[in-house]
XYZ file of C-alpha atoms in Angstrom:
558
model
C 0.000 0.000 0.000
C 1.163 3.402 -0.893
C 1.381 5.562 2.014
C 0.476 9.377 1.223
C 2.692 12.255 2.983
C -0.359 13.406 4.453
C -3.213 10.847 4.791
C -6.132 12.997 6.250
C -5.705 16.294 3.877
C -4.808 14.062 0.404
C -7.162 14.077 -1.940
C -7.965 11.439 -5.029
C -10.470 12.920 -7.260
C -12.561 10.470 -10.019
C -14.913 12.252 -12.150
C -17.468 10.327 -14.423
C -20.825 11.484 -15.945
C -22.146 7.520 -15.515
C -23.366 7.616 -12.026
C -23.068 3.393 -11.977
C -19.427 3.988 -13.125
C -18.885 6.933 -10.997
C -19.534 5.033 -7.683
C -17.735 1.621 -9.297
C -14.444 3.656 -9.299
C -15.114 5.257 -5.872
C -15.336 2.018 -4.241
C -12.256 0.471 -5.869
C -10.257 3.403 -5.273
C -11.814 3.650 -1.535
C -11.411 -0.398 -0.959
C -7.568 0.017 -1.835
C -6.487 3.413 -0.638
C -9.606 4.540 1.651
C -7.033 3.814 4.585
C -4.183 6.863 3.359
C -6.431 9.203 1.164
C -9.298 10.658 1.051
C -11.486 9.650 -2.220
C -13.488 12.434 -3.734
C -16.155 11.587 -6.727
C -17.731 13.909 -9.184
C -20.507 13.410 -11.875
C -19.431 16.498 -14.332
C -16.337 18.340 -15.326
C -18.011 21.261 -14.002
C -18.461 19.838 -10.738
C -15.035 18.134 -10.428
C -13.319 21.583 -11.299
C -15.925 23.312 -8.226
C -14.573 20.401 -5.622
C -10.982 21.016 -7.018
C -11.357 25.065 -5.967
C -12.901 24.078 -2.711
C -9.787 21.621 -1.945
C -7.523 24.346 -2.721
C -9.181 27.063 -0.879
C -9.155 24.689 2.188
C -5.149 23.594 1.606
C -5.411 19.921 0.959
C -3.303 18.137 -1.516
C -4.451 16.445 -4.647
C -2.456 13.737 -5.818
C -4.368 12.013 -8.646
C -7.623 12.589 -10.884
C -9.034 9.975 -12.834
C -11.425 11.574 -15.276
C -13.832 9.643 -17.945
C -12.928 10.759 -21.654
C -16.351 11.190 -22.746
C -18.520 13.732 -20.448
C -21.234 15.696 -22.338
C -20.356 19.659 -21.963
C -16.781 19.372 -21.245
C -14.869 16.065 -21.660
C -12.378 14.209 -19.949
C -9.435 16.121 -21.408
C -11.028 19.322 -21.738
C -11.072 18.741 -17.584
C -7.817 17.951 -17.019
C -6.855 20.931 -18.730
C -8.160 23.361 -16.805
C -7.622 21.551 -13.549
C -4.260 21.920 -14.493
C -4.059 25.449 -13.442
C -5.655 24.488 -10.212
C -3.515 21.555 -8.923
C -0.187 21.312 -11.811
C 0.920 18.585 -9.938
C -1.500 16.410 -9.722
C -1.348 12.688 -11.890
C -3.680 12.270 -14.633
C -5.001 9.803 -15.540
C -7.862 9.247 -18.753
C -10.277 6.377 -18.606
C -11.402 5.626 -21.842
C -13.018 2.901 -24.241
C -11.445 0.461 -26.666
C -12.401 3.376 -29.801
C -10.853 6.471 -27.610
C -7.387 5.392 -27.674
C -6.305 7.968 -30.334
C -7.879 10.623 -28.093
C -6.103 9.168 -25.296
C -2.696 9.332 -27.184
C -3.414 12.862 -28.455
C -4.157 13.972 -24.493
C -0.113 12.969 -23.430
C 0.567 15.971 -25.736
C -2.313 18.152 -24.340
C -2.512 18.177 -20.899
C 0.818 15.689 -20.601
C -1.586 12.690 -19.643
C 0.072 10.685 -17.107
C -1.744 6.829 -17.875
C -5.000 6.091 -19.904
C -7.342 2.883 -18.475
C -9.294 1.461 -20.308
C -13.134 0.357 -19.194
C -13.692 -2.186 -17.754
C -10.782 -2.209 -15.730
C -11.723 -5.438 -13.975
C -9.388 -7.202 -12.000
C -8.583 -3.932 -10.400
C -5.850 -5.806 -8.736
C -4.130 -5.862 -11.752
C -5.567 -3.006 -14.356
C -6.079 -0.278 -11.606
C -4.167 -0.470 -8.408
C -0.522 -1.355 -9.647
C -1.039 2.107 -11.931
C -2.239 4.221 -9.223
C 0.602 2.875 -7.124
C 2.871 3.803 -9.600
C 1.617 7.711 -10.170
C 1.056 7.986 -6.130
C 4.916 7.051 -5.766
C 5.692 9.483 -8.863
C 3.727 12.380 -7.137
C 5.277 11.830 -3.633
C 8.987 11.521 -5.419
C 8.629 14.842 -7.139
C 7.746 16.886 -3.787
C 3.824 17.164 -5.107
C 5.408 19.852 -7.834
C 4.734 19.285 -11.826
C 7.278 16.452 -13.167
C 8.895 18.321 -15.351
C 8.977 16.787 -19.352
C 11.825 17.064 -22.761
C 11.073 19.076 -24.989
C 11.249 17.704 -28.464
C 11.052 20.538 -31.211
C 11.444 19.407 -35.138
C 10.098 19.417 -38.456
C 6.970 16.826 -38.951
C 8.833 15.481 -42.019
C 12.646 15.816 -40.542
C 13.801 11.957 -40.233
C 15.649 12.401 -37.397
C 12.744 13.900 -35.596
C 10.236 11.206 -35.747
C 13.515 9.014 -34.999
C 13.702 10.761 -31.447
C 10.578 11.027 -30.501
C 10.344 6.989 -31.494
C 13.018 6.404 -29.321
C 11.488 8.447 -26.640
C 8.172 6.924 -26.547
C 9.574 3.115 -26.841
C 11.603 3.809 -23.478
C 8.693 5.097 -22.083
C 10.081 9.134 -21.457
C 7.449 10.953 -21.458
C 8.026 14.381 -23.926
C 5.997 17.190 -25.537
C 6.645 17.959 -29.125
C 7.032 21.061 -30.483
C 6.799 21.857 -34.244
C 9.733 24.186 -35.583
C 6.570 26.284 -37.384
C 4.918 27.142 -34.037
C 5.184 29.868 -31.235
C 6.523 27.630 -28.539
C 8.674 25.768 -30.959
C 10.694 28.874 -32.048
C 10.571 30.325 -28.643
C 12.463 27.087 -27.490
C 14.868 27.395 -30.174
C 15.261 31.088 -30.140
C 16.139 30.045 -26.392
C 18.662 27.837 -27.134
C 20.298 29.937 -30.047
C 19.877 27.837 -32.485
C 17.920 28.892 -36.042
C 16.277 25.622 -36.751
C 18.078 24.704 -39.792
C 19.527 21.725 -37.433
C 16.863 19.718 -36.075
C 15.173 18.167 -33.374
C 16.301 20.035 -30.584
C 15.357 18.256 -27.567
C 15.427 20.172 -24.220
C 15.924 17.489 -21.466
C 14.339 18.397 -17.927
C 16.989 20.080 -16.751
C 17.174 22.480 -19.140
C 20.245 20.862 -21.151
C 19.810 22.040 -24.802
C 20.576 18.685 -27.148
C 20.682 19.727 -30.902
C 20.332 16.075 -33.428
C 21.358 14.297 -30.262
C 22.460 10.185 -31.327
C 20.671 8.187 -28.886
C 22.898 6.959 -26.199
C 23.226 10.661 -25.662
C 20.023 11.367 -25.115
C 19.103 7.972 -23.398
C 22.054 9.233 -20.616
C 20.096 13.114 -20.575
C 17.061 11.642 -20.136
C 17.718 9.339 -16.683
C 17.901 5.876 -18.931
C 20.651 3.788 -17.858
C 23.426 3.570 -20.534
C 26.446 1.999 -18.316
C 26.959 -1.424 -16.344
C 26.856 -0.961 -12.469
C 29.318 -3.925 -12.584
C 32.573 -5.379 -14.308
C 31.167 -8.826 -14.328
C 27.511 -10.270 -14.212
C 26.827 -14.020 -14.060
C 24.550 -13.410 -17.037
C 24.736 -10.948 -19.162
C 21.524 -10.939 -22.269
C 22.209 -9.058 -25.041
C 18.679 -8.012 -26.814
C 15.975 -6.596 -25.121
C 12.814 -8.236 -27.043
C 10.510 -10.795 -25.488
C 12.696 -13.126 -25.252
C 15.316 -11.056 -23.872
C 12.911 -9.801 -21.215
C 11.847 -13.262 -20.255
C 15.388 -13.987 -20.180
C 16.154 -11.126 -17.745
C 12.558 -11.926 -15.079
C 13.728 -15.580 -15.211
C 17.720 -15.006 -14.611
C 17.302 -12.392 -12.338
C 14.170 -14.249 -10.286
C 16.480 -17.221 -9.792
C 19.367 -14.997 -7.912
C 21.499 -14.144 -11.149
C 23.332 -10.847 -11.380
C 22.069 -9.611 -14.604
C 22.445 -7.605 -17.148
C 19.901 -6.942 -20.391
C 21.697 -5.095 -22.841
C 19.651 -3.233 -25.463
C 20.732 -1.065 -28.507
C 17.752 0.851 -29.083
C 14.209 -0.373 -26.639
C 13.237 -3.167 -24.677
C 10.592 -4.897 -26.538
C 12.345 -5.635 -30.183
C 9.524 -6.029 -33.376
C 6.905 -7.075 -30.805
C 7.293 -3.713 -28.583
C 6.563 -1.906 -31.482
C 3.255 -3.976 -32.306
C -0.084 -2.461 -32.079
C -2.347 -5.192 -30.719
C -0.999 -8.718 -30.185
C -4.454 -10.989 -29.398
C -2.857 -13.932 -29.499
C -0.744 -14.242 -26.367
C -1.635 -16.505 -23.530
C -3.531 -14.550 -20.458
C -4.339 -11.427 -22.128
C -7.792 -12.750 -24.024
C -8.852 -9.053 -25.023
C -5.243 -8.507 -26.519
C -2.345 -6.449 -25.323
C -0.377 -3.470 -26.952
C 3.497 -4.634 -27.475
C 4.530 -1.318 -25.346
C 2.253 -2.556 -22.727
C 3.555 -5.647 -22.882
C 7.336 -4.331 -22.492
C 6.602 -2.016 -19.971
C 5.057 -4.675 -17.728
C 7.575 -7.222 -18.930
C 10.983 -4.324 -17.711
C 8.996 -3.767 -14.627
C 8.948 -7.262 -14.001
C 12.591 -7.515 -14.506
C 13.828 -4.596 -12.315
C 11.617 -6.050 -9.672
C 13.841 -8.892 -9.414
C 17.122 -6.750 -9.725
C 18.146 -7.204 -13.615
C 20.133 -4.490 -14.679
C 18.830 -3.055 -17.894
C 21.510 -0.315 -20.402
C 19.591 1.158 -23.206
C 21.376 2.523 -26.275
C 24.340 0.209 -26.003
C 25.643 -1.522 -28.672
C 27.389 -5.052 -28.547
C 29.929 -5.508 -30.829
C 32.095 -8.296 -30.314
C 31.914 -11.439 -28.284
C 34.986 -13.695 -26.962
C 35.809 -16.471 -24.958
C 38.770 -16.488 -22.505
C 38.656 -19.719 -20.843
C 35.443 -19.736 -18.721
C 34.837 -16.089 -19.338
C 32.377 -14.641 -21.745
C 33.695 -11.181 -22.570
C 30.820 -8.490 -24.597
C 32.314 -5.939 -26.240
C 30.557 -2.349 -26.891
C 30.729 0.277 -29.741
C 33.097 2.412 -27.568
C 35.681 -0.188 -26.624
C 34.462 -0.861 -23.110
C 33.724 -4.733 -22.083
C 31.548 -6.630 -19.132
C 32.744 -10.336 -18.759
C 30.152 -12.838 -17.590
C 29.914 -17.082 -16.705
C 27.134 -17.225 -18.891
C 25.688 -15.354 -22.509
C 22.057 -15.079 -23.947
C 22.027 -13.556 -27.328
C 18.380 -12.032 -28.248
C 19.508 -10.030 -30.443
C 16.327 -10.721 -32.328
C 15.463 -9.820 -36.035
C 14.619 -6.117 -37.838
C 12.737 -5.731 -40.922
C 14.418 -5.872 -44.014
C 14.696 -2.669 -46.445
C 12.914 -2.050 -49.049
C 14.655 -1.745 -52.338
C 13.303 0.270 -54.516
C 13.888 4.206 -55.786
C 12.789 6.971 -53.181
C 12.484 4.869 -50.741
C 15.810 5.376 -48.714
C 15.432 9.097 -49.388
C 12.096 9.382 -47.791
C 12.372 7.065 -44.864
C 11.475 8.907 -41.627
C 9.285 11.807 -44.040
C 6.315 9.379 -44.622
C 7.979 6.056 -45.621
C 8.512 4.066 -42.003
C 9.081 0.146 -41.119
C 7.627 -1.158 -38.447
C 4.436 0.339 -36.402
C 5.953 3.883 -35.530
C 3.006 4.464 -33.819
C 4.125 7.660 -32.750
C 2.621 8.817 -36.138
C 0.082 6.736 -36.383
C -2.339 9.840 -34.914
C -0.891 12.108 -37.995
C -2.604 9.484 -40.566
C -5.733 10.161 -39.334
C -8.610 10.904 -42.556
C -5.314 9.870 -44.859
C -4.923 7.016 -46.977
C -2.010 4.854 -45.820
C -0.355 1.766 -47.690
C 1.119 -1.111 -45.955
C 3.647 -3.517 -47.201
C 4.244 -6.967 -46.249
C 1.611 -10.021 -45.289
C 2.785 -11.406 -42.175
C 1.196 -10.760 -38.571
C 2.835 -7.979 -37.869
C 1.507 -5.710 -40.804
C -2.318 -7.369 -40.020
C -2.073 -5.793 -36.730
C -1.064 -2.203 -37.894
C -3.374 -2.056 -40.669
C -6.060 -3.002 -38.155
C -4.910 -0.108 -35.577
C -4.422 1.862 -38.325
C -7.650 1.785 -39.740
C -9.449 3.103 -36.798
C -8.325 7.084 -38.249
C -7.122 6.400 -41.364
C -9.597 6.773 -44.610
C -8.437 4.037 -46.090
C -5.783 1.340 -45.451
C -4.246 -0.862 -48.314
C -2.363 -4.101 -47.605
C 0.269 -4.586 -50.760
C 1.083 -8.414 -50.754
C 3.948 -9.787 -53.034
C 2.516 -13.163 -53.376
C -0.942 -14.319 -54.247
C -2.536 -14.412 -50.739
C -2.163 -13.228 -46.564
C -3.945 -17.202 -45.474
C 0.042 -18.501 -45.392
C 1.826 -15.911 -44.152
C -0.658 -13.972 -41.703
C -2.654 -15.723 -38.315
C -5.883 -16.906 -38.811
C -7.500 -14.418 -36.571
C -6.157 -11.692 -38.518
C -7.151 -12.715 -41.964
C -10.861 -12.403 -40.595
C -10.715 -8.866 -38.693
C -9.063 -7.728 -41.985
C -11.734 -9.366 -44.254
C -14.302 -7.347 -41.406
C -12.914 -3.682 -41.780
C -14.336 -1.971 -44.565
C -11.404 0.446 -44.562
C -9.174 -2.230 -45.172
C -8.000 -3.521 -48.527
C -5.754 -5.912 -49.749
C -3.830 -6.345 -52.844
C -2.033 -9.122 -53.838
C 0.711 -10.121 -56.368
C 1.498 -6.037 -55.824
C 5.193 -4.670 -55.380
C 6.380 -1.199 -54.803
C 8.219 0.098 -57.256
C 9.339 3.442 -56.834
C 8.457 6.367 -53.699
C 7.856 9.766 -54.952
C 8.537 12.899 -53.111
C 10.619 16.166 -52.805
C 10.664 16.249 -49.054
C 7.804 13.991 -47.996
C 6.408 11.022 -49.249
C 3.795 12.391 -52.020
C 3.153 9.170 -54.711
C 4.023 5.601 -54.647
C 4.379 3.549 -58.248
C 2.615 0.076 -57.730
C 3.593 -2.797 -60.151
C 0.865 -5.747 -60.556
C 3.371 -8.790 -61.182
C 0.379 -10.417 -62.653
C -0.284 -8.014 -65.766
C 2.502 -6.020 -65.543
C 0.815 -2.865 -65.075
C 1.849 -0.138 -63.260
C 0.083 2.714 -61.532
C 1.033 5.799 -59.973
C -0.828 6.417 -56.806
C -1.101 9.208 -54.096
C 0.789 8.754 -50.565
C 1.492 10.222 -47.753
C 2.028 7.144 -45.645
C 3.539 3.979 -45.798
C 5.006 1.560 -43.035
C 6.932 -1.906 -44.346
C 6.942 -4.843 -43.130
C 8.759 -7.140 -45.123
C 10.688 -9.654 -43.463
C 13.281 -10.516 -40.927
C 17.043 -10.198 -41.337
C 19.104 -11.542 -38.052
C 21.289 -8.600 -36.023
C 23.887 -11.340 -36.128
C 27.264 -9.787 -38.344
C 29.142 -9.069 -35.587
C 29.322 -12.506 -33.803
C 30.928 -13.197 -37.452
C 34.369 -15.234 -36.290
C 33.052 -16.880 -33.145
C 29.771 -17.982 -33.633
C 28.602 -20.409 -36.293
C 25.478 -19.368 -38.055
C 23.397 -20.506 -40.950
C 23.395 -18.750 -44.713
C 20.863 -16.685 -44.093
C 23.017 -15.484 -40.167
C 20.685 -17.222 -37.777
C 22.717 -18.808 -35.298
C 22.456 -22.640 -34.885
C 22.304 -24.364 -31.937
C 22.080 -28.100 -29.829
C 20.884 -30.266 -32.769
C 21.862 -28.477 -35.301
C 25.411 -28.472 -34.759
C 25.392 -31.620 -34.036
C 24.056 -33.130 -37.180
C 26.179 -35.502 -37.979
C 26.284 -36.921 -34.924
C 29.904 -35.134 -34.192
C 30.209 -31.855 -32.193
C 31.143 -28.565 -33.659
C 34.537 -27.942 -34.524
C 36.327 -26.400 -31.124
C 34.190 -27.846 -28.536
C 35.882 -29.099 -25.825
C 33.289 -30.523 -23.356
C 32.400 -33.908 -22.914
C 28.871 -33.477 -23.383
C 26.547 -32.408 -26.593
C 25.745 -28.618 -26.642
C 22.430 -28.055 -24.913
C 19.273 -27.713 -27.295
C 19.775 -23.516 -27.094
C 23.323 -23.590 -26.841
C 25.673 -22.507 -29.749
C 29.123 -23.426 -30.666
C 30.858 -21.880 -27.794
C 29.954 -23.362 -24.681
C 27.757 -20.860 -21.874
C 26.471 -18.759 -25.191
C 22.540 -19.369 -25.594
C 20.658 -18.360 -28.111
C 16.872 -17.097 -27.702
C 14.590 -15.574 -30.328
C 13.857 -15.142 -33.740
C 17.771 -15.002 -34.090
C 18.085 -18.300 -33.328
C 17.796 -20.804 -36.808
C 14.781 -22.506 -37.361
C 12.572 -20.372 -34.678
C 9.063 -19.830 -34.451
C 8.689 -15.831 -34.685
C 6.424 -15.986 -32.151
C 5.773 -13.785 -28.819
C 4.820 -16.725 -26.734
C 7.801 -18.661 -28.150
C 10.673 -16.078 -27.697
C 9.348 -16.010 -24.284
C 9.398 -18.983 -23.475
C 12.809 -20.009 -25.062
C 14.182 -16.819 -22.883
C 13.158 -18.738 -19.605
C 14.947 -22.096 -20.870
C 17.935 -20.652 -21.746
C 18.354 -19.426 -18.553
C 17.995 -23.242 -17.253
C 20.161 -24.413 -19.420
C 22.513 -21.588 -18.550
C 22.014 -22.373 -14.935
C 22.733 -26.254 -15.590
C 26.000 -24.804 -17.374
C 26.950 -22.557 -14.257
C 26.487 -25.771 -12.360
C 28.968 -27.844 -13.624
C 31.428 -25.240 -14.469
């Protein structure tokens, strides 16, 4: 339980118009917190902002408001605007329905939303009180003052902008952005002296001015962790996908020191998905950032160590040492290695397209501009699950969402599941046996040629947006030397190197490599890296947890 600083003069406000839904989230907050604060419930905007003069007028302290999205008269964000001026400080959180999620993303800009729920939020053991815990903490920790945020300020169709904020919002730090074109935006530059030729400029809480900061600079500005606490680690996990994450709750559950290494964000391809349904437990479906979030949580719980914005580049064995190797020439040795270094979506090759990546051509989800395609027409490329599950999120704003498919079909390559909410959207097209064949555009992604491999035909067709997703190539080059790998770099392991009924050439041990192990006894392999995986969520997270036993039977007889 989350003690307040002072229990009888705190104050959490809810505000709902639904009188059934008003008193539901009364009693839940009152059954969990009744104890340290003092609940306060309001059926109107109007009325909440009346209670929140009254509370100030008598001195007490307001540490959260949980406000519905959609009030008649004034709605949930229109509330927490104004009570900003009243209590700055305050958490904020939006509750909001399955179809308000845009609104909800749009609010971290407007009133610097703290959380959105969504309704129900049934078990509130899990979907409610963990949150609140986590704001309450955040509002104690900051001396009940306004947190303050980075500034991002750039161009909407500078590549390097939508790269930072991307990195900002997958590591979970929150921002404002600022165009270049607006008041604030020049003010902030004007500020800094710069003249907005070079952009973003992102102004980290403490005022430091960053101008096109790389991102283990701004990772260290902005309070991520960039170097190892230690010199050695019994495991050290380089990747920080699902099944680096799994890797990390299960190594550093079981009394490991770890240490997750990631060169970007923690949740790889699947972080950046916008609704996985498939994954056991979550039966109405799960974001991948939600998913990561809970999944690092988890982790740090247990003590794992996790660097952002650190890249591996070499790996080498020195007896029973395991020594990783970074970008800038520093090392960690450890007893035991999990790469999961996972996969990243191959480029498209085709005219334009290199140009204009980051102004309107994107791969992956970038949903940090999926609110900017709203009433646009957006093209999608690729037919595997992870393009089904933008084009569905995508289609909730966009006018119209086309799915370009090389081959003849989606049924092979794309889940089951999918295939039917697609075939259900209206706004959602598909056309197959269709290749890109050129990107148009001076400074922004304008027109897109489209080739029909069928007829031969091509077509020139307006653009603004497209996001690829075409494929997997393994992060694997630099283990080039040490590792064996297959032809197309996924890393083979246990029965695979062991084919021909001999061990790999080098081992030592008297034993077969373990089923994840590779070539070089204590490296594991976890992932879509490793040769012949599934691709999977549920599998990379499950192969993280048994590479860690198999790196604890290792440790064991070492």
């Amino acid at each position: 339980m989350v003690q307040a600083a002072n229990p009888a003069r705190t104050v959490i406000l809810t505000v709902d118009d639904d009188p059934t839904v008003s008193r539901a989230v009364a009693r839940d907050l009152r059954r969990h917190y009744g104890e340290s604060y003092r609940v306060v419930r309001a059926e109107s905007g109007e009325a909440a902002l009346d209670a929140l003069r009254e509370l100030k007028l008598r001195g007490d302290l307001v540490a959260v408001l949980v406000a519905d999205y959609r009030m008649p008269r004034m709605n949930g964000i229109e509330f927490l605007e104004q009570a900003l001026d009243v209590y700055p400080g305050a958490r904020r959180v939006l509750l909001t329905a399955y179809a308000d999620t845009n609104a909800a993303i749009d609010a971290i800009n407007v009133v610097d939303l703290d959380h959105y729920l969504l309704k129900p939020w049934d078990p509130p053991e899990e979907k409610l009180y963990p949150v609140l815990d986590d704001l309450l903490q955040t509002w104690q920790a900051t001396d009940y003052r306004r947190v303050a945020i980075t500034k991002v300020v750039g161009h909407r169709w500078s590549a390097r902008s939508s790269g930072v904020r991307e990195f900002l919002a997958r590591n979970e730090v929150p921002y404002r952005w600022y165009s270049s074109d607006e008041p604030e935006g020049r003010r902030l530059l004007s500020a800094a002296g710069q003249d907005g030729l070079r952009l973003p400029l992102v102004v980290t809480p403490d005022g430091t001015a960053l101008v096109e900061p790389e991102d283990r600079d701004l990772a260290a500005r902005v309070g991520l962790a960039t170097t190892p606490a230690a010199s050695c680690y019994d495991l050290v996990i380089i990747g920080g996908g699902p099944a680096g994450l799994g890797a990390a709750v299960y190594g550093a559950s079981e009394g490991l020191r770890t240490v997750l290494v990631e060169r970007t964000a923690t949740g790889g391809q699947a972080g950046q998905s916008s609704r996985i349904e498939n994954y056991l437990g979550f039966p109405d479906g799960v974001s991948g950032a939600q998913l990561t979030d809970r999944a690092r949580r988890q982790a740090a719980k247990f003590g794992a160590e996790i660097l952002t914005a650190r890249a591996v580049t070499g790996l080498e064995a020195h007896g029973a040492a395991r020594v990783v190797r970074f970008s800038d020439g520093s090392a960690v040795t450890a007893h035991s290695v999990i790469l999961a270094t996972g996969v990243s979506y191959r480029r498209l090759d085709a005219p334009g397209v290199a140009e204009l990546t980051g102004c309107g051509v994107f791969y992956g989800s970038a949903l940090t501009e999926a609110a900017a395609c709203h009433g646009h027409d957006v093209y999608i490329v690729g037919g595997a699950n992870s393009a089904g599950q933008a084009a569905i999120y995508l289609a909730r704003g966009a006018k119209s969402v086309t799915i370009l498919v090389r081959g003849p079909s989606v049924t092979k390559s794309m889940s089951h599941y999918l295939v039917q909410q697609i075939r259900d959207t209206p706004a959602i097209s598909v056309r197959t046996n269709t290749v890109v064949e050129a990107a148009h555009g001076r400074h922004q992604l304008e027109k897109l040629t489209l080739r029909d491999m069928a007829t031969g035909n091509a077509e020139l067709v307006d653009a603004q947006w497209m996001f690829v997703f075409i494929g997997a190539a393994p992060l694997t080059d630099w283990l080039e030397g040490t590792v064996l790998r297959d032809s197309r770099g996924f890393i083979l392991t246990g029965p695979d190197l062991t084919a021909d009924g001999r061990p790999p050439a080098g081992w030592e041990l008297d034993r077969p490599p373990y089923h994840l192990e590779t070539n070089v006894p204590g490296v594991f392999v976890a992932g879509d890296a490793r040769a012949e995986s599934a691709k999977r969520v549920a599998s990379a997270v499950g192969e993280g947890a048994m590479a860690v036993m198999l790196a604890h039977r290792y440790l064991e007889q070492s």
